[in-house]
PDB file of C-alpha atoms in Angstrom:
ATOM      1  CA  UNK A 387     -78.729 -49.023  25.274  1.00 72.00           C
ATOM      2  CA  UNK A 388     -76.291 -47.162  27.261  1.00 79.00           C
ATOM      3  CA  UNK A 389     -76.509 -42.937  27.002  1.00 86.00           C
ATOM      4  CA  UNK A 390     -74.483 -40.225  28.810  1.00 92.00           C
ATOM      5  CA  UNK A 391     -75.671 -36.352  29.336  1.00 94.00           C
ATOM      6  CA  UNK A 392     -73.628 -33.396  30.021  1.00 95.00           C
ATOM      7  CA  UNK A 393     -75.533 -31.048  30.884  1.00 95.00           C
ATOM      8  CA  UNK A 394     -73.146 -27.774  30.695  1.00 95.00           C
ATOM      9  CA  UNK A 395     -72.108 -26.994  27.335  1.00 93.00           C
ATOM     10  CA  UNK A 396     -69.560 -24.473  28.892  1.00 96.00           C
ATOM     11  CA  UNK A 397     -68.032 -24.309  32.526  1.00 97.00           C
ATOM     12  CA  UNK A 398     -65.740 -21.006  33.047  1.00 97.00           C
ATOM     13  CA  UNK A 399     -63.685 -21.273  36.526  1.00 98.00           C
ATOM     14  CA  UNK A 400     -60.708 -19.024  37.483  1.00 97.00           C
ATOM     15  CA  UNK A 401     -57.246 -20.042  37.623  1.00 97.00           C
ATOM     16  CA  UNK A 402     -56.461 -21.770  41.175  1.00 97.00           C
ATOM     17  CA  UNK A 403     -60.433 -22.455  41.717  1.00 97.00           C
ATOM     18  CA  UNK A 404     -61.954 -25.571  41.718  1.00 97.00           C
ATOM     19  CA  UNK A 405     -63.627 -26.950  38.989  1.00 97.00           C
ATOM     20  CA  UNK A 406     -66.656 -29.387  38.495  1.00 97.00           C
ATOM     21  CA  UNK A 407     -67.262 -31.019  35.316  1.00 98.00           C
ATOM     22  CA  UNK A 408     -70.610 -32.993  35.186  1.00 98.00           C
ATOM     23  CA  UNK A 409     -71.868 -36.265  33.689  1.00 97.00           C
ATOM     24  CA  UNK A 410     -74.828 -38.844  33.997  1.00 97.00           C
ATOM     25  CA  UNK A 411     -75.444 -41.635  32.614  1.00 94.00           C
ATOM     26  CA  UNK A 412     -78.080 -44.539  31.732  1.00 91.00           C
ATOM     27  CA  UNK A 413     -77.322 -48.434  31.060  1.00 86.00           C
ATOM     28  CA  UNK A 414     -79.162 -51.266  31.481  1.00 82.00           C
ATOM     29  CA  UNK A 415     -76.237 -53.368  33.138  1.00 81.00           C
ATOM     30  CA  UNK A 416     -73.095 -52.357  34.795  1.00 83.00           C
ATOM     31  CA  UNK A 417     -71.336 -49.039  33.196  1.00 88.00           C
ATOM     32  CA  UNK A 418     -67.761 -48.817  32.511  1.00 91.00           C
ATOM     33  CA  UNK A 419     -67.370 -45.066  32.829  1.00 94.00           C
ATOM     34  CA  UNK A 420     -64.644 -42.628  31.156  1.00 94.00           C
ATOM     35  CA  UNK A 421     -63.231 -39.083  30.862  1.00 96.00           C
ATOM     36  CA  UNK A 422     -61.619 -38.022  27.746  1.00 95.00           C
ATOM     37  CA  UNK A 423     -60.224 -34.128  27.075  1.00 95.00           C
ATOM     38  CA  UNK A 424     -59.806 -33.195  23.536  1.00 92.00           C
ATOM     39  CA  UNK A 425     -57.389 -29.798  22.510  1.00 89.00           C
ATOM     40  CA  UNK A 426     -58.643 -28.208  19.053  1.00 84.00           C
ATOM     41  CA  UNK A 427     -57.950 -30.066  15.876  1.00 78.00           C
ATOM     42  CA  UNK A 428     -56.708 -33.111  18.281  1.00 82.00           C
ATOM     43  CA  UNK A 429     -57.897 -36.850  18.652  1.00 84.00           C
ATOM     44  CA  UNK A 430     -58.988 -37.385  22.383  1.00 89.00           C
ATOM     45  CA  UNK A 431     -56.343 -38.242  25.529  1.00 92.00           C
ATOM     46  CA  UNK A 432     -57.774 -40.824  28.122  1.00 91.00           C
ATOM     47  CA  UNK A 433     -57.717 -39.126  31.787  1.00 94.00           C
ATOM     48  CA  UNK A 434     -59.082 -41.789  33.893  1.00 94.00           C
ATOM     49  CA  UNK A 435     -61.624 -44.554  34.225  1.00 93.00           C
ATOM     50  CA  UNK A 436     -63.881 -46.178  36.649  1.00 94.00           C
ATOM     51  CA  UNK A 437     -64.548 -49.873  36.456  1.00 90.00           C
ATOM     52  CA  UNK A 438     -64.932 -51.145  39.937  1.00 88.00           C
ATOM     53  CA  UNK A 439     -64.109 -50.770  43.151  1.00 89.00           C
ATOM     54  CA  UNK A 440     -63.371 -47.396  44.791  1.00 92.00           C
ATOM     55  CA  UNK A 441     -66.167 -44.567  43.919  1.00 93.00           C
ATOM     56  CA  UNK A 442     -63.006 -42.037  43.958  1.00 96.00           C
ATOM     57  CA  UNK A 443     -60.807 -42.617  40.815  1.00 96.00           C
ATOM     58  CA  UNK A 444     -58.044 -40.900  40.178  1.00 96.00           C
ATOM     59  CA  UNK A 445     -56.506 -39.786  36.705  1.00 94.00           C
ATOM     60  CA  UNK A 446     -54.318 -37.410  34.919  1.00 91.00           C
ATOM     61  CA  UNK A 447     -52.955 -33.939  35.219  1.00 92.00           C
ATOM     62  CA  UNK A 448     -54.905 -34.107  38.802  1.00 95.00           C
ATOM     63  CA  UNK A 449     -58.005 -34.708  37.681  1.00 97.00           C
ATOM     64  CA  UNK A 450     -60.482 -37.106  39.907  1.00 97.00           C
ATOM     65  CA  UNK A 451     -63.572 -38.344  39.396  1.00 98.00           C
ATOM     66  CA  UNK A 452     -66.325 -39.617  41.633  1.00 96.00           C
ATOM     67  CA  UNK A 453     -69.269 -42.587  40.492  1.00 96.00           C
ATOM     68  CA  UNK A 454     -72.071 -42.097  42.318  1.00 95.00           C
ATOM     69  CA  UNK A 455     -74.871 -45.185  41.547  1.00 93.00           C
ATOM     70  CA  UNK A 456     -77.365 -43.665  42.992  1.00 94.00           C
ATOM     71  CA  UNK A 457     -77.120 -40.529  41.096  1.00 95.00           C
ATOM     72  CA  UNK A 458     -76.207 -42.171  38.083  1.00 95.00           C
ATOM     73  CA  UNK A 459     -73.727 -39.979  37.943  1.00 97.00           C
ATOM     74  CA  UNK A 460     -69.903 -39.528  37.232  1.00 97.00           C
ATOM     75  CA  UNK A 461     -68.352 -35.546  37.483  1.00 98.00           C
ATOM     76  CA  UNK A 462     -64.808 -34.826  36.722  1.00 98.00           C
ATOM     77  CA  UNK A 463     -63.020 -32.930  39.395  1.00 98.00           C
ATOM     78  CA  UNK A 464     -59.695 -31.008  40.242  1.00 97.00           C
ATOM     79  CA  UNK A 465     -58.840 -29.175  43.109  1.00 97.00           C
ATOM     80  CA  UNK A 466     -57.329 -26.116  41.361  1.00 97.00           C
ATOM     81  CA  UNK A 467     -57.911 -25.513  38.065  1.00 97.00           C
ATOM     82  CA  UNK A 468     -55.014 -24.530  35.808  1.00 97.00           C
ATOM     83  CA  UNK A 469     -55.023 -22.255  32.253  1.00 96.00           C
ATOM     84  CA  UNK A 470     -53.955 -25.217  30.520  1.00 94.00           C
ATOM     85  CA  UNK A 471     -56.862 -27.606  31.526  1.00 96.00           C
ATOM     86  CA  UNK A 472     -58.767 -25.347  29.214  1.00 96.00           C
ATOM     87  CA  UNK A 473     -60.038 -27.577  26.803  1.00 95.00           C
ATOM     88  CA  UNK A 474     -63.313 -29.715  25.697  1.00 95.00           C
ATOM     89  CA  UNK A 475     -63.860 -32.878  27.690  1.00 96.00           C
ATOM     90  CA  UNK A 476     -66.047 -35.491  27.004  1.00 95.00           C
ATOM     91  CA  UNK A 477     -67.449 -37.910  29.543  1.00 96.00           C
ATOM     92  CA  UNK A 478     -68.454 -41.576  27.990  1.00 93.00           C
ATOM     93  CA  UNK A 479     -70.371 -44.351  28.797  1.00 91.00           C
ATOM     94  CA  UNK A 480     -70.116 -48.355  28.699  1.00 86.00           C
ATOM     95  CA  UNK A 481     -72.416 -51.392  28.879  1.00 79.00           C
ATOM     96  CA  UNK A 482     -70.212 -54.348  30.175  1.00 73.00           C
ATOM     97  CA  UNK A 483     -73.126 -56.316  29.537  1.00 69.00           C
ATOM     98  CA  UNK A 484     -71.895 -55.935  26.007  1.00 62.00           C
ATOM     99  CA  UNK A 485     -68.536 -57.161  25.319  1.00 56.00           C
ATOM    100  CA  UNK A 486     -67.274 -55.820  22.348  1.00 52.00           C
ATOM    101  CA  UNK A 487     -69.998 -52.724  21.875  1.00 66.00           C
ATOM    102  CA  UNK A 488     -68.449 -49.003  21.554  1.00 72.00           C
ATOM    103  CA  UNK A 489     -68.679 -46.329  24.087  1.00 81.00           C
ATOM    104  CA  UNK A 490     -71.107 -43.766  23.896  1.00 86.00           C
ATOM    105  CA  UNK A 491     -69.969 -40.437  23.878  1.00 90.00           C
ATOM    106  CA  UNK A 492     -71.432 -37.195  26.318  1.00 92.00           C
ATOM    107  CA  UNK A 493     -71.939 -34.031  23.860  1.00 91.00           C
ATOM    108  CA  UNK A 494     -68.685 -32.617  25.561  1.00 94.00           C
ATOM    109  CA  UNK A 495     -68.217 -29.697  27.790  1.00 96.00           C
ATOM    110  CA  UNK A 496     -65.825 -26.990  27.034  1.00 95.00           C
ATOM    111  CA  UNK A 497     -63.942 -25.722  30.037  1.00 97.00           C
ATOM    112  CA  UNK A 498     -62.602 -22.596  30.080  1.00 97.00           C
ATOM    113  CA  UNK A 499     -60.252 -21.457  32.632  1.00 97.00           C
ATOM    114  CA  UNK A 500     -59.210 -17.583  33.028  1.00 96.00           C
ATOM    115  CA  UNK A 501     -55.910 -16.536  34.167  1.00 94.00           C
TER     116      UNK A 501
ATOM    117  CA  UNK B 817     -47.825 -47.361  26.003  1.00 60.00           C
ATOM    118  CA  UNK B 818     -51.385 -47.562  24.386  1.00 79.00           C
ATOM    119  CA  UNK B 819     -50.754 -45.148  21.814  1.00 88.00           C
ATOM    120  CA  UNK B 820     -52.722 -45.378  18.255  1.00 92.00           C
ATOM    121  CA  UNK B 821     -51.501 -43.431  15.223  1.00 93.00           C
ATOM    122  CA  UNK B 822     -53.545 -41.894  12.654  1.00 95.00           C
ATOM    123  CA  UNK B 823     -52.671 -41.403   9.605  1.00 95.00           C
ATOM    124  CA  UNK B 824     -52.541 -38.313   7.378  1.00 96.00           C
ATOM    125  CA  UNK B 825     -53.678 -35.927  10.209  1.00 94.00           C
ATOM    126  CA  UNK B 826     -55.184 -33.756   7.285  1.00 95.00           C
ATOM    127  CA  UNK B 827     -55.995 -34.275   3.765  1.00 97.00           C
ATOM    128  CA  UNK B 828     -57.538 -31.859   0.640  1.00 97.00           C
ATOM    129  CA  UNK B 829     -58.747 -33.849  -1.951  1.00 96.00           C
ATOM    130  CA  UNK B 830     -61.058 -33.245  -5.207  1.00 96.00           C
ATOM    131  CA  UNK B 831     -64.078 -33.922  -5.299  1.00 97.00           C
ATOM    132  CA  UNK B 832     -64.934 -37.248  -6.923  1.00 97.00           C
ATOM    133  CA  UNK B 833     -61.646 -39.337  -5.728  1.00 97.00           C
ATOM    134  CA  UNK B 834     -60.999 -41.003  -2.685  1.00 97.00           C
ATOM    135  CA  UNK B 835     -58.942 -40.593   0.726  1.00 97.00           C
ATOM    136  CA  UNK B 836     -57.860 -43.676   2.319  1.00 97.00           C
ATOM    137  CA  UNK B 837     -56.735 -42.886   6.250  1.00 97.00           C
ATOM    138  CA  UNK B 838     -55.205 -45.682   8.651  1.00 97.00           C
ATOM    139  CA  UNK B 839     -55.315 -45.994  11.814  1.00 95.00           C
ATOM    140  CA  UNK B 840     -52.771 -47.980  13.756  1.00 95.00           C
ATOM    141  CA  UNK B 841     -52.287 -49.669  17.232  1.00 92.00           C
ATOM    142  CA  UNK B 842     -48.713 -49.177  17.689  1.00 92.00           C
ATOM    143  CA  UNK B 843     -48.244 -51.114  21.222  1.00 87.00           C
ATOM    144  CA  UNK B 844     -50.690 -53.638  21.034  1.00 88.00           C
ATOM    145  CA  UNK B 845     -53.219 -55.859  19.452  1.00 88.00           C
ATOM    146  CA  UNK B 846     -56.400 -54.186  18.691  1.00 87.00           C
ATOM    147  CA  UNK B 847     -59.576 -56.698  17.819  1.00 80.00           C
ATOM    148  CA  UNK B 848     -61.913 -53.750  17.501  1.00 86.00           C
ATOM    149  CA  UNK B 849     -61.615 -50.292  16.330  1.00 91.00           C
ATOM    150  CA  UNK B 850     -63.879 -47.430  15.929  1.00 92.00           C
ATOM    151  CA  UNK B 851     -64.211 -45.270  13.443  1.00 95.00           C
ATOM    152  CA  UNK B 852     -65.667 -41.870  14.614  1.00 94.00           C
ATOM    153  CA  UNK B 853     -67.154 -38.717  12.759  1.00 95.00           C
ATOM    154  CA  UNK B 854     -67.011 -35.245  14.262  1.00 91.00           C
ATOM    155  CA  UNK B 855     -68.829 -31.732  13.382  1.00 85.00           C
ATOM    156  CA  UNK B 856     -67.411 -28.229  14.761  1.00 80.00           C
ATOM    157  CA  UNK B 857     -67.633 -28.184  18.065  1.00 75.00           C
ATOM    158  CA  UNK B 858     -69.967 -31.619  18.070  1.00 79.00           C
ATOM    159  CA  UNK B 859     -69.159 -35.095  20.152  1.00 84.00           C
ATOM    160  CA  UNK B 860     -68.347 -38.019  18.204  1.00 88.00           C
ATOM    161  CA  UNK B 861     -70.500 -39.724  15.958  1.00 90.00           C
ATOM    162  CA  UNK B 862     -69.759 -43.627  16.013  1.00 90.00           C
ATOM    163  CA  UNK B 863     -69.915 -44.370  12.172  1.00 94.00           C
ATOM    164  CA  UNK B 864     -68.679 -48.138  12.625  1.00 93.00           C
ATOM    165  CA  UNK B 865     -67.236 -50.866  14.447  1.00 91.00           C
ATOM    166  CA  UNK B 866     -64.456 -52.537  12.748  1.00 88.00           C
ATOM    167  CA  UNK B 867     -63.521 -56.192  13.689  1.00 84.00           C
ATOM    168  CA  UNK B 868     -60.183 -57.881  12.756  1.00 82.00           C
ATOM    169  CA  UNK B 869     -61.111 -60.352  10.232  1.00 81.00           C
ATOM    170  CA  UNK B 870     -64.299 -59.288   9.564  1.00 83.00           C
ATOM    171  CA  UNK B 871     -66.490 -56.969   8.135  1.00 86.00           C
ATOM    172  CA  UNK B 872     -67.493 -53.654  10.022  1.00 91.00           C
ATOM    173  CA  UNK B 873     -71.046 -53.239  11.456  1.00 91.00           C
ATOM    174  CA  UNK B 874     -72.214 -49.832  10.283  1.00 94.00           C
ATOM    175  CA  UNK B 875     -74.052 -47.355  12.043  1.00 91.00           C
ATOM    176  CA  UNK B 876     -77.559 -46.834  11.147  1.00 91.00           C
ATOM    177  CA  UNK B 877     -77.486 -44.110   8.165  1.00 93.00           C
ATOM    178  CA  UNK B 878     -74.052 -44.625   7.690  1.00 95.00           C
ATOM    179  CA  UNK B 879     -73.135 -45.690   3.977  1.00 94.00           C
ATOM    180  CA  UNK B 880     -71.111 -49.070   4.031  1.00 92.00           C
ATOM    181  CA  UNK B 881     -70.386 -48.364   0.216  1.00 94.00           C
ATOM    182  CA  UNK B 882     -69.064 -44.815   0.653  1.00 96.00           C
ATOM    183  CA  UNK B 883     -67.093 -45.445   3.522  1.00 96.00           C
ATOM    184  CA  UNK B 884     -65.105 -48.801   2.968  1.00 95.00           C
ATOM    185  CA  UNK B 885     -64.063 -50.512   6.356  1.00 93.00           C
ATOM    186  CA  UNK B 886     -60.727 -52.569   5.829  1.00 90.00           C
ATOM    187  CA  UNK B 887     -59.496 -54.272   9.393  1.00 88.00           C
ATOM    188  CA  UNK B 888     -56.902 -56.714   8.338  1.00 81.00           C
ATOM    189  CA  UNK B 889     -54.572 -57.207  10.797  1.00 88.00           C
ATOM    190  CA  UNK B 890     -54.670 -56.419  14.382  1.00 89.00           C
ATOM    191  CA  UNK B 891     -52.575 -53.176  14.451  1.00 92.00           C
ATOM    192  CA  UNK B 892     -54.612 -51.838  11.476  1.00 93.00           C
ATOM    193  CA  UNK B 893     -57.884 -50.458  10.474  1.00 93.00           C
ATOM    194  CA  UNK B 894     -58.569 -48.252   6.999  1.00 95.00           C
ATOM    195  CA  UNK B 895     -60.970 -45.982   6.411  1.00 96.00           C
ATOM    196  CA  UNK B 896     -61.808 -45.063   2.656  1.00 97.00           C
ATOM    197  CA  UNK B 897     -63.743 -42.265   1.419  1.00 97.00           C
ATOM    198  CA  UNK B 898     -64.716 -43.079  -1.540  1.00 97.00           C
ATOM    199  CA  UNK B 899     -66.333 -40.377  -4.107  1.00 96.00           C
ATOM    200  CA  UNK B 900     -65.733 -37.966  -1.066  1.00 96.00           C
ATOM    201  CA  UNK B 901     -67.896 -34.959  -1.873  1.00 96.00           C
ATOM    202  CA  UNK B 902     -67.685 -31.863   0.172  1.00 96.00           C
ATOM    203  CA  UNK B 903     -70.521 -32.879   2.490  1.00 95.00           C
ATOM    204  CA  UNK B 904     -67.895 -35.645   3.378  1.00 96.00           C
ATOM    205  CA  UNK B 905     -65.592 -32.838   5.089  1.00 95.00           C
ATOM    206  CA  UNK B 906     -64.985 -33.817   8.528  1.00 94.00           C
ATOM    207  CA  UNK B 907     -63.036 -34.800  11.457  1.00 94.00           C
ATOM    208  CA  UNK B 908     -62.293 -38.170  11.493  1.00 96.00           C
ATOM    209  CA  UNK B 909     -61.336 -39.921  14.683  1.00 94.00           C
ATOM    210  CA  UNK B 910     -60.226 -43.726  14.784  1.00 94.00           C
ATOM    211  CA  UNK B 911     -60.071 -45.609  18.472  1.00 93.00           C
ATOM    212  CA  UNK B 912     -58.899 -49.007  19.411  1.00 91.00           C
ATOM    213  CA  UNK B 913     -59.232 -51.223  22.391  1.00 85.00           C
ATOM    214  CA  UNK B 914     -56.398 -53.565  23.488  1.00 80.00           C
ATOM    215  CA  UNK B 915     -57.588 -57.308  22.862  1.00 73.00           C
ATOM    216  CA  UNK B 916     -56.312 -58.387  26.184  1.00 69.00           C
ATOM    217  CA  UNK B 917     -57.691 -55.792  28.808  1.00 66.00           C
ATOM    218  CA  UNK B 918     -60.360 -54.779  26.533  1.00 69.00           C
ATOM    219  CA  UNK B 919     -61.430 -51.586  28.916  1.00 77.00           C
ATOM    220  CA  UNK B 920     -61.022 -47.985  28.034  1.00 81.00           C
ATOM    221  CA  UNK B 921     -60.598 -46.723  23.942  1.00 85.00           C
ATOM    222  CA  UNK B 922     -57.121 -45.090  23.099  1.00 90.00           C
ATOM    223  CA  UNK B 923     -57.635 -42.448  20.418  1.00 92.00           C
ATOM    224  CA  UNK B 924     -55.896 -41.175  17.126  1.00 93.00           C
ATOM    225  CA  UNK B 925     -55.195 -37.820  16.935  1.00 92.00           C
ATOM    226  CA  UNK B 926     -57.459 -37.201  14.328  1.00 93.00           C
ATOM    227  CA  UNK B 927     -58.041 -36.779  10.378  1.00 95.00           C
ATOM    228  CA  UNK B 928     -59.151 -33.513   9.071  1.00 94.00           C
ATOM    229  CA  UNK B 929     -60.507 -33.981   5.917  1.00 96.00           C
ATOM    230  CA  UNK B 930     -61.806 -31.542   3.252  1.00 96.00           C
ATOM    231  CA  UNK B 931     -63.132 -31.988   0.005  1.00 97.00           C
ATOM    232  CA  UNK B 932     -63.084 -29.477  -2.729  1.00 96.00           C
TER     233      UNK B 932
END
């Protein structure tokens, strides 16, 4: 069975900083990985993916991530942070051993950024 | 492309009487959908899988009878509340994969549902 932690339940970063977003994971096969930001009352907007290849994938609104295997690990990244990345993100996980099984879902991490 | 619609995005209803919400794949062909469940400021809570032309596998402790799982076509999934109660007031978040590259989810924008 395929899980994914987040361990921050809130990041706060100043506009124009950095941010760091971060996610592990456990499967039993090869993980599809995924990033997904949510605004309030809002279903959730894809930002990027990694499913082979390059460790560095690159997604929307200037968001990166990187998939480390040896940390089992997959952080969301973006150079400098804007007000409107504020939002709750939510990092999930997939088996590919499994075809057609769902993705399972971080607890999300809400990022606030301050002007 | 990729974009799923959901369908109302909120809903009041009595309690006792049902809510029917759709979900639909507008720009492609869907085999599988998912049929999420969220709390205030909660992740998702996968409820059920639904399969085109079949019935939906149900998440453990989630009641097949009160939530009726309709997938009959390959742009469209329902989800039916049936006797909602106000302990059925919710978020409710449909996804859908694309039957040919089958990778990431593309989301709804979401149900809010309360029961009174």
């Amino acid at each position: 069975a395929q899980s994914v932690a987040q361990p921050e339940d809130q990041v706060n970063v100043a506009e124009g900083n950095p941010l760091t977003v971060k996610c592990t994971y456990s499967v039993s096969g090869n993980p599809y990985l995924f990033w997904y930001v949510q605004y309030p009352n809002r279903g959730l907007q894809f930002l990027l993916k990694y499913i082979t290849g390059d460790n560095l994938v690159k997604g929307s609104y200037g968001f990166e991530a990187e998939f480390n295997k040896s940390q089992t690990s997959f952080h969301l990244k973006k150079p400098s942070a804007l007000v409107s990345d504020s939002a709750l993100y939510f990092c999930a996980v997939r088996d590919i051993q499994y075809n057609n099984n769902d993705m399972r879902f971080g607890a999300g991490t809400r990022l606030t950024v301050k002007p | 492309g990729a974009v799923v619609s959901q369908h109302p995005s909120w809903v009041i209803c009595k309690s006792g009487t049902s809510v029917k919400i759709e979900c639909r794949s507008l720009d492609f062909q869907a085999t599988t959908m998912f049929w999420y469940r969220q709390f205030p400021k909660q992740s998702l809570m996968l409820m059920a899988t639904s399969n085109e032309g079949s019935k939906a596998t149900y998440e453990q402790g989630v009641e097949k009878d009160k939530f009726l799982i309709n997938h009959a076509s390959l742009t469209l999934s329902t989800l039916t509340v049936t006797s909602a109660h106000p302990e059925d007031s919710s978020f409710y978040i449909c996804s859908a994969r694309d039957r040919v590259w089958n990778t990431e989810a593309f989301f709804g924008q979401g149900t809010r549902l309360t029961v009174v």
